[in-house]
CSV table of N, CA, C and O in Angstrom, one decimal:
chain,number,residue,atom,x,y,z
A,1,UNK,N,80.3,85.4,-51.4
A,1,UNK,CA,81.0,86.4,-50.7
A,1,UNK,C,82.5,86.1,-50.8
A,1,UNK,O,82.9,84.9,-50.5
A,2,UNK,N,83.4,87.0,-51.3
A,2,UNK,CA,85.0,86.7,-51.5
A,2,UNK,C,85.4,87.7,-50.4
A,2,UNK,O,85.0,88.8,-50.1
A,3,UNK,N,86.6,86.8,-50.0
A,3,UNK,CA,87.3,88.0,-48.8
A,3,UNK,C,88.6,88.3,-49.9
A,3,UNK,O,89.0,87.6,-50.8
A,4,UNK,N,88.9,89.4,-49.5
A,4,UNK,CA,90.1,90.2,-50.2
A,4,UNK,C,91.1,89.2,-51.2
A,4,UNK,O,91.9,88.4,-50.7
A,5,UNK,N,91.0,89.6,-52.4
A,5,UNK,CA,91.9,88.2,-52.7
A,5,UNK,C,93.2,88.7,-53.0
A,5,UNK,O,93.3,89.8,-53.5
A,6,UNK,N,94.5,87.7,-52.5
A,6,UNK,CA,96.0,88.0,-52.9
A,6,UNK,C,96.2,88.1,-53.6
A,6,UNK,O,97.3,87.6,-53.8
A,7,UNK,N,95.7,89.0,-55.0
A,7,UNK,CA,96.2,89.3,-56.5
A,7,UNK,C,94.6,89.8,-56.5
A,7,UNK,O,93.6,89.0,-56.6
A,8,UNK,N,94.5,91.2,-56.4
A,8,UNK,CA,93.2,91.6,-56.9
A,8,UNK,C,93.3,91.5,-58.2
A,8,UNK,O,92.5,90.7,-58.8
A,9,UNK,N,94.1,92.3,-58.9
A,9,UNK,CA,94.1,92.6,-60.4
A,9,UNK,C,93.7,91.3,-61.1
A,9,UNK,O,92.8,91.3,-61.9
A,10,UNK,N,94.4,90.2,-60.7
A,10,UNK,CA,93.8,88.7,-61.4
A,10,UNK,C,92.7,88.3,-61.1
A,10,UNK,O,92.1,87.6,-61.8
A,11,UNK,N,92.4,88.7,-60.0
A,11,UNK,CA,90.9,87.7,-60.0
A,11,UNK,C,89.6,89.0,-60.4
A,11,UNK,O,88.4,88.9,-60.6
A,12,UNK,N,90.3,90.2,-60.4
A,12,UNK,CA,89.3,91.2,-61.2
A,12,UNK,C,89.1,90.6,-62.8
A,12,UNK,O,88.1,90.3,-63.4
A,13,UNK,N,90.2,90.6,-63.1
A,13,UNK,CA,90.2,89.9,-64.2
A,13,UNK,C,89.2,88.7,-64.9
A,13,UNK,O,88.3,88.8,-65.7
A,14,UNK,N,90.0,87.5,-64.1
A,14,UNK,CA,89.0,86.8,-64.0
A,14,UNK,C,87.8,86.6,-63.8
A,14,UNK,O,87.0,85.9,-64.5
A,15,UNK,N,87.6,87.4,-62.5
A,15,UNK,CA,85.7,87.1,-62.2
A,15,UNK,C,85.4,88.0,-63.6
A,15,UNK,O,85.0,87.3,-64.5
A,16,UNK,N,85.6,89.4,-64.1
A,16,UNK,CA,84.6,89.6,-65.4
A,16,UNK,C,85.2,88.9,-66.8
A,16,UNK,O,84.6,89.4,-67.7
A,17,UNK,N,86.3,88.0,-67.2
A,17,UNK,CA,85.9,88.0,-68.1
A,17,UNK,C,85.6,86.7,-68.4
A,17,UNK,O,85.0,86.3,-69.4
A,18,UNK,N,86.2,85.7,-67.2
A,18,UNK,CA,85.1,84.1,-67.5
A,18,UNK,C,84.8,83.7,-66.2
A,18,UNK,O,85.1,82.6,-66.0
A,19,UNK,N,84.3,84.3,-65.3
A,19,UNK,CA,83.6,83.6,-64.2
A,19,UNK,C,81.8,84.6,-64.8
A,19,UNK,O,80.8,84.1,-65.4
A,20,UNK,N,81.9,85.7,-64.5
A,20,UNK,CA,80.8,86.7,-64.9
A,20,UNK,C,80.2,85.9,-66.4
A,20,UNK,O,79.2,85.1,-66.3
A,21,UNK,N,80.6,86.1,-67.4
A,21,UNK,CA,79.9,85.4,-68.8
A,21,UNK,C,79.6,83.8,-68.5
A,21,UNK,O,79.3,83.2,-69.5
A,22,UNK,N,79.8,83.0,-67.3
A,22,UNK,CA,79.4,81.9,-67.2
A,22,UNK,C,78.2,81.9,-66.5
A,22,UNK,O,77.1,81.4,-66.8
A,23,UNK,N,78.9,82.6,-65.3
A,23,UNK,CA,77.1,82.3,-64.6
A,23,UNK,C,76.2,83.3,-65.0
A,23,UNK,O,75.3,83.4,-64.2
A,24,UNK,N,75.9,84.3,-66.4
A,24,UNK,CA,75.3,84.9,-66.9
A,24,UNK,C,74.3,83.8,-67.9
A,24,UNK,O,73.4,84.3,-68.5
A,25,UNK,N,74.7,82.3,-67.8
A,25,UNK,CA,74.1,81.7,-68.6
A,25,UNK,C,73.7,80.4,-68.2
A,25,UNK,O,73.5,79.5,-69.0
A,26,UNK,N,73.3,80.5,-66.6
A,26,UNK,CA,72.6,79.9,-65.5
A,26,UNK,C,70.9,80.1,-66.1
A,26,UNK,O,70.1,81.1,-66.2
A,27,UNK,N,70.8,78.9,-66.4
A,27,UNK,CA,69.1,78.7,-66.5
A,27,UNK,C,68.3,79.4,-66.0
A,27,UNK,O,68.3,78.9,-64.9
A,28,UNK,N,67.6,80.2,-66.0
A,28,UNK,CA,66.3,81.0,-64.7
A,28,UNK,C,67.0,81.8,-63.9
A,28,UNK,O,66.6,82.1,-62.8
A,29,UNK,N,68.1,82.3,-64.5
A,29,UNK,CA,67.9,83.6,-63.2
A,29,UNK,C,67.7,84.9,-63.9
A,29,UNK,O,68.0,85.3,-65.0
A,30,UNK,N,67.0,85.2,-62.8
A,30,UNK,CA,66.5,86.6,-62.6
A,30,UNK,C,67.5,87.9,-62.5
A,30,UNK,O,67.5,88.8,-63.4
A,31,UNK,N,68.4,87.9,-61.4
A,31,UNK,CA,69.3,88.6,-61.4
A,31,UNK,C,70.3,88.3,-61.3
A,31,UNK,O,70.5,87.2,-60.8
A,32,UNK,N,71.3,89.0,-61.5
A,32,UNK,CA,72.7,88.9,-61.0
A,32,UNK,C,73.3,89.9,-60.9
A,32,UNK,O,73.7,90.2,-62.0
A,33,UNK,N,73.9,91.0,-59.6
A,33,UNK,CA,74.5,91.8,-59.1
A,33,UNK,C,75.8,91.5,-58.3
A,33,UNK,O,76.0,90.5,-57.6
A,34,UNK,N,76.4,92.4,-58.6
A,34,UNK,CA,77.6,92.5,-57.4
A,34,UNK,C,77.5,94.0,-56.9
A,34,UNK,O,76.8,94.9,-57.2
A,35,UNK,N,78.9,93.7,-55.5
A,35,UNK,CA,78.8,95.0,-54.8
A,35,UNK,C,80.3,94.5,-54.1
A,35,UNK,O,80.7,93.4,-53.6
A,36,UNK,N,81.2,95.8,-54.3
A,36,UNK,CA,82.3,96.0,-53.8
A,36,UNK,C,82.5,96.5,-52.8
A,36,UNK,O,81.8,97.6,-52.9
A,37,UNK,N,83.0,96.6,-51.7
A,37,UNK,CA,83.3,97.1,-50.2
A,37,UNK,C,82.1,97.4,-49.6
A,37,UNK,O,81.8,98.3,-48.9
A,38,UNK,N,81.1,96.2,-50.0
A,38,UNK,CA,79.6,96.4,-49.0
A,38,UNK,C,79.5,96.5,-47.8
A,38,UNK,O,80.5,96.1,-47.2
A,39,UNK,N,78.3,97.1,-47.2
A,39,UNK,CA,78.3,97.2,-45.3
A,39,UNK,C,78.6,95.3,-45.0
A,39,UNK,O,78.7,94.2,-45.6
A,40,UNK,N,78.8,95.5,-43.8
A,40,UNK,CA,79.4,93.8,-43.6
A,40,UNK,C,78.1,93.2,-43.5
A,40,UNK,O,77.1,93.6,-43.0
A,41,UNK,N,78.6,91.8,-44.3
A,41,UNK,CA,77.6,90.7,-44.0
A,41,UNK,C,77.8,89.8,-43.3
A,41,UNK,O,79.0,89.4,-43.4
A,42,UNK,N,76.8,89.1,-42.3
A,42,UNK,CA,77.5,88.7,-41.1
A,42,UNK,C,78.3,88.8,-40.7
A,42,UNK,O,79.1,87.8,-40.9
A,43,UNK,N,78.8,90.0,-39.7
A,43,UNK,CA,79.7,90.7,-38.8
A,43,UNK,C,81.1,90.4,-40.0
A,43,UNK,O,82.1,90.4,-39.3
A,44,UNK,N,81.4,90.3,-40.9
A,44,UNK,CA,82.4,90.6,-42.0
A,44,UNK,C,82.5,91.3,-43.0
A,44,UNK,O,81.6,91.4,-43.8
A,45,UNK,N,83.6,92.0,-43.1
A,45,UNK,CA,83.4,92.9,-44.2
A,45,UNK,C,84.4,92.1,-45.5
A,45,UNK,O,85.5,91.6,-45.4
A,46,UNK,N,83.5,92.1,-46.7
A,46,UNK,CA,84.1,91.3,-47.5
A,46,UNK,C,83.8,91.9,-49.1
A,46,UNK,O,82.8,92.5,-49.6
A,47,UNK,N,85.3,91.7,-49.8
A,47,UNK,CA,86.0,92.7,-51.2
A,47,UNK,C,84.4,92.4,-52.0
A,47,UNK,O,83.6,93.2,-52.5
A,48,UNK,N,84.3,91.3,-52.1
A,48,UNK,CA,82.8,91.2,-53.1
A,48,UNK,C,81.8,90.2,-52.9
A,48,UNK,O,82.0,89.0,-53.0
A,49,UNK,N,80.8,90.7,-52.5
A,49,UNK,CA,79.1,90.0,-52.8
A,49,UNK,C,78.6,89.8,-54.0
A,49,UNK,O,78.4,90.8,-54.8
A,50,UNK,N,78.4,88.7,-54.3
A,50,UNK,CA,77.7,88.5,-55.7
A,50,UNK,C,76.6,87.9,-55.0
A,50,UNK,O,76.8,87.1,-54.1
A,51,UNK,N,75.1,88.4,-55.2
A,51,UNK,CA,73.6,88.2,-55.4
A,51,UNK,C,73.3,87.4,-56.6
A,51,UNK,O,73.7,87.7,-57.7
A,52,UNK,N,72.5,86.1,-56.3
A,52,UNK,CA,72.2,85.2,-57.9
A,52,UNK,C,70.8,85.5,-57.2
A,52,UNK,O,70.6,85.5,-56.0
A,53,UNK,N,69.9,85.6,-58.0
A,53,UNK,CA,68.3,85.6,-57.5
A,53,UNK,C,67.4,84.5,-58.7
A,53,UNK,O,67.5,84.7,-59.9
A,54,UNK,N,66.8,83.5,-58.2
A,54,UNK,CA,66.1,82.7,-58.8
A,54,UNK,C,64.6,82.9,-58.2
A,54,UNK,O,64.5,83.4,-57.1
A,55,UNK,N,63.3,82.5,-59.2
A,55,UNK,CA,62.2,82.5,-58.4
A,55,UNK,C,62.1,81.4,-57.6
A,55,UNK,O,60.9,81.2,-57.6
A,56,UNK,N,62.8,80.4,-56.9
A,56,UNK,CA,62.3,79.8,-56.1
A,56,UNK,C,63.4,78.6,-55.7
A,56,UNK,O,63.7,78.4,-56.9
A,57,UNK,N,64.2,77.7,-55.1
A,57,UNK,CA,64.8,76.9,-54.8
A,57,UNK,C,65.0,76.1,-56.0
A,57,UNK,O,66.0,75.9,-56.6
A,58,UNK,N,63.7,75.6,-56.2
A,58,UNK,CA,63.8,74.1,-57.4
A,58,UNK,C,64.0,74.7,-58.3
A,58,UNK,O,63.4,74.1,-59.2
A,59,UNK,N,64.9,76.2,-58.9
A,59,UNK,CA,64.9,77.1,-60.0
A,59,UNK,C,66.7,76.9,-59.9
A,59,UNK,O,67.5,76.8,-60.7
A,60,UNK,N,66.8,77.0,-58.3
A,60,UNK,CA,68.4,77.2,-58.5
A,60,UNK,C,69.0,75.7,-58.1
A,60,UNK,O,70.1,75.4,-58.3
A,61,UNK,N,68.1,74.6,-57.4
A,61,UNK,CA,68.6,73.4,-57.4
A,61,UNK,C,69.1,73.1,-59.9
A,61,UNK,O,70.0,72.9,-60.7
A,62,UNK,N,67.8,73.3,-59.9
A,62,UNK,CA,68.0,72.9,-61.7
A,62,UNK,C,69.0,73.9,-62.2
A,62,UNK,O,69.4,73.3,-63.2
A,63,UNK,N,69.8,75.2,-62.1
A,63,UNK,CA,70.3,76.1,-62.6
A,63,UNK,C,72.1,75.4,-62.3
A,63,UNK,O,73.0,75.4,-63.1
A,64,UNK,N,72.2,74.9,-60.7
A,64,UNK,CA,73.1,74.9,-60.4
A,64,UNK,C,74.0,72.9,-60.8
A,64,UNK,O,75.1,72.4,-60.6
A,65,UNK,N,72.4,72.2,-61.4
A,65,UNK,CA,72.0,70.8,-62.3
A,65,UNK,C,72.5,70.8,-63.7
A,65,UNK,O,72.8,69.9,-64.5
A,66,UNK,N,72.6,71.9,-63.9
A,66,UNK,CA,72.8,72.2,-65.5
A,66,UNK,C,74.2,72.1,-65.9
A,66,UNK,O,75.0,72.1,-64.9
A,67,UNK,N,74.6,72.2,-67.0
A,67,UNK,CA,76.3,72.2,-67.5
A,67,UNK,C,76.7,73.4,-67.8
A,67,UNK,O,77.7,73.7,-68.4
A,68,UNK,N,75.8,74.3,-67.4
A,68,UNK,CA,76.0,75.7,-67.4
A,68,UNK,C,76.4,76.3,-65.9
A,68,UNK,O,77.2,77.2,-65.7
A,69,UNK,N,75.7,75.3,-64.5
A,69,UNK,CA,75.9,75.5,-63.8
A,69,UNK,C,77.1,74.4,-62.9
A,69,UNK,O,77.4,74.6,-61.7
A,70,UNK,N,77.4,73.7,-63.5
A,70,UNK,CA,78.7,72.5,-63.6
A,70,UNK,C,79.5,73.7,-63.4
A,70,UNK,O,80.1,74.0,-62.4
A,71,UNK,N,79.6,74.5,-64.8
A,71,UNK,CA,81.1,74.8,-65.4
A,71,UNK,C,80.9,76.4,-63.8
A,71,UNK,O,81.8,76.8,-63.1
A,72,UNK,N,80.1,76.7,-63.8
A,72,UNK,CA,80.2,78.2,-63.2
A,72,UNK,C,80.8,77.4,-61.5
A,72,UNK,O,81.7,78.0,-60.9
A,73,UNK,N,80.4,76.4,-61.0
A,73,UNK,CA,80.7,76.0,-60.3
A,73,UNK,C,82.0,75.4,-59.8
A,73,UNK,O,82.4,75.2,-58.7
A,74,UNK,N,82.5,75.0,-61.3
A,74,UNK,CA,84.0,74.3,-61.2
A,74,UNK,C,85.0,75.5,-61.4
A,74,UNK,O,86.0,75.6,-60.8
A,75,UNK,N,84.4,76.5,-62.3
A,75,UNK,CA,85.3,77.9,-62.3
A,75,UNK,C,85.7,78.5,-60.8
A,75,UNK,O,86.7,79.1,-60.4
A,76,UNK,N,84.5,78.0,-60.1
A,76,UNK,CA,84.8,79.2,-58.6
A,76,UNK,C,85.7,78.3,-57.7
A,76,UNK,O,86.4,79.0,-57.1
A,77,UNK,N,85.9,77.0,-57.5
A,77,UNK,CA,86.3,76.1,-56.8
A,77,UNK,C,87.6,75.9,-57.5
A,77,UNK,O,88.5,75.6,-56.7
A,78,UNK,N,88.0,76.0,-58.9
A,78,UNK,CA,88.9,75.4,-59.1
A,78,UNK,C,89.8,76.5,-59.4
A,78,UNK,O,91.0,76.4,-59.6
A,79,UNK,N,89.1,78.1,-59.4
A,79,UNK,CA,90.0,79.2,-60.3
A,79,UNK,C,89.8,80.4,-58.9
A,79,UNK,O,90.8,80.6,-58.1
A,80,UNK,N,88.7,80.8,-58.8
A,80,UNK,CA,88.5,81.8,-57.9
A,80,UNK,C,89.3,81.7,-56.6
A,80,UNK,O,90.0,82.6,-56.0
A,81,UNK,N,88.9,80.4,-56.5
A,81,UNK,CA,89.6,80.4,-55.0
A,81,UNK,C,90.9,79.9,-54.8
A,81,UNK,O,91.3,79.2,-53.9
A,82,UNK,N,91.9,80.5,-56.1
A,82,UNK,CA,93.3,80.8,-55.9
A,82,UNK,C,93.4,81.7,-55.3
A,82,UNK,O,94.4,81.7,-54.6
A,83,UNK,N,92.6,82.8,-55.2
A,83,UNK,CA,92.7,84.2,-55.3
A,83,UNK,C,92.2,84.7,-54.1
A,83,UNK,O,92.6,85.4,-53.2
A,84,UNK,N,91.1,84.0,-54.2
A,84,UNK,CA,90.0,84.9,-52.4
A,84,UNK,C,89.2,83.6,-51.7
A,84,UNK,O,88.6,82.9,-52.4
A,85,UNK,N,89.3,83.3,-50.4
A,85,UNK,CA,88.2,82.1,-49.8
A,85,UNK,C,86.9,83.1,-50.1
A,85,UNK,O,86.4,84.3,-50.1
A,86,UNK,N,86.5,81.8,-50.4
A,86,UNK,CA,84.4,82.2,-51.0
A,86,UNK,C,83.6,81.8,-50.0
A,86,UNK,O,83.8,80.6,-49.7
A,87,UNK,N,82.6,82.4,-49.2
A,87,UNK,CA,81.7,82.0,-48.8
A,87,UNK,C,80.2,81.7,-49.3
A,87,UNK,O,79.9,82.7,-50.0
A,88,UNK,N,79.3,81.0,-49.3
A,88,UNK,CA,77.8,80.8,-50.2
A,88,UNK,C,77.0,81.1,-48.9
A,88,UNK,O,77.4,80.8,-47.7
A,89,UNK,N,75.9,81.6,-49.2
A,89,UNK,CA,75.1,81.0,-47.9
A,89,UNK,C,73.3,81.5,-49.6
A,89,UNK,O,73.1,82.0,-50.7
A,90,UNK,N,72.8,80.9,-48.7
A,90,UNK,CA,70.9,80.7,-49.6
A,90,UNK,C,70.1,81.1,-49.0
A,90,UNK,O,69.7,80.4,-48.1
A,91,UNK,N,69.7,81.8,-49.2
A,91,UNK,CA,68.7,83.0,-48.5
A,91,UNK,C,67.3,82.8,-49.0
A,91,UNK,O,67.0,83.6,-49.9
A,92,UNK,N,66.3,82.1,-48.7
A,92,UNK,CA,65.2,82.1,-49.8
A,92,UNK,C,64.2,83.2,-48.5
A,92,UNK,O,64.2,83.1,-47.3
A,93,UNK,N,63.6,83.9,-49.3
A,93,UNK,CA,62.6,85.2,-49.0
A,93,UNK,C,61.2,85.1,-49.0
A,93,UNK,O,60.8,85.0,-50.2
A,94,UNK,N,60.0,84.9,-47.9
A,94,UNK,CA,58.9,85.0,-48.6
A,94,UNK,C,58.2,85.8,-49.3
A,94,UNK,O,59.0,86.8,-49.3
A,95,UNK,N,56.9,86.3,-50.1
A,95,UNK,CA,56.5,87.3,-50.6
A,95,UNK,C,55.9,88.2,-49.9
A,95,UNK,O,55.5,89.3,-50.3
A,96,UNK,N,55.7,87.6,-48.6
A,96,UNK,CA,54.8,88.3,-47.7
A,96,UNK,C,55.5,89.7,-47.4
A,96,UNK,O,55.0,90.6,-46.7
């Protein structure tokens, strides 16, 4: 979740043309979606949600293990969050 960042144009930028093609190449995932000016998530309303969906925990512990998920993770820490504070939160779902 990014709150509004101080230079939209640059971090539009950035998130599609090397934050997006990085974590596009996260081991096992299933999806990956965004959503701009979504209803608020936890009582916030925030510029962008990005959804990663794995089938199961030990899918995204190994995805986020990988040097695919090193680099997607050093991009958001070291680049993104010039631009917007990030929040994560891990949502695992049962099938029931």
């Amino acid at each position: 979740m990014y709150e509004t960042p101080s230079d939209i144009e640059a971090f539009e930028r950035h998130y599609r043309e090397v934050h997006i093609p990085l974590a596009k190449q996260l081991p096992g995932l299933r999806r990956y979606t965004t959503s701009h000016n979504p209803t608020q998530v936890i009582g916030e309303p925030y510029y962008l949600v990005a959804m990663l969906d794995w089938d199961d925990l030990d899918a995204l512990g190994a995805a986020f293990g990988s040097d695919a998920g090193k680099q997607t993770a050093e991009d958001a820490t070291n680049n993104l969050v010039r631009y917007a504070t990030i929040r994560s939160m891990i949502l695992q779902l049962d099938d029931k």
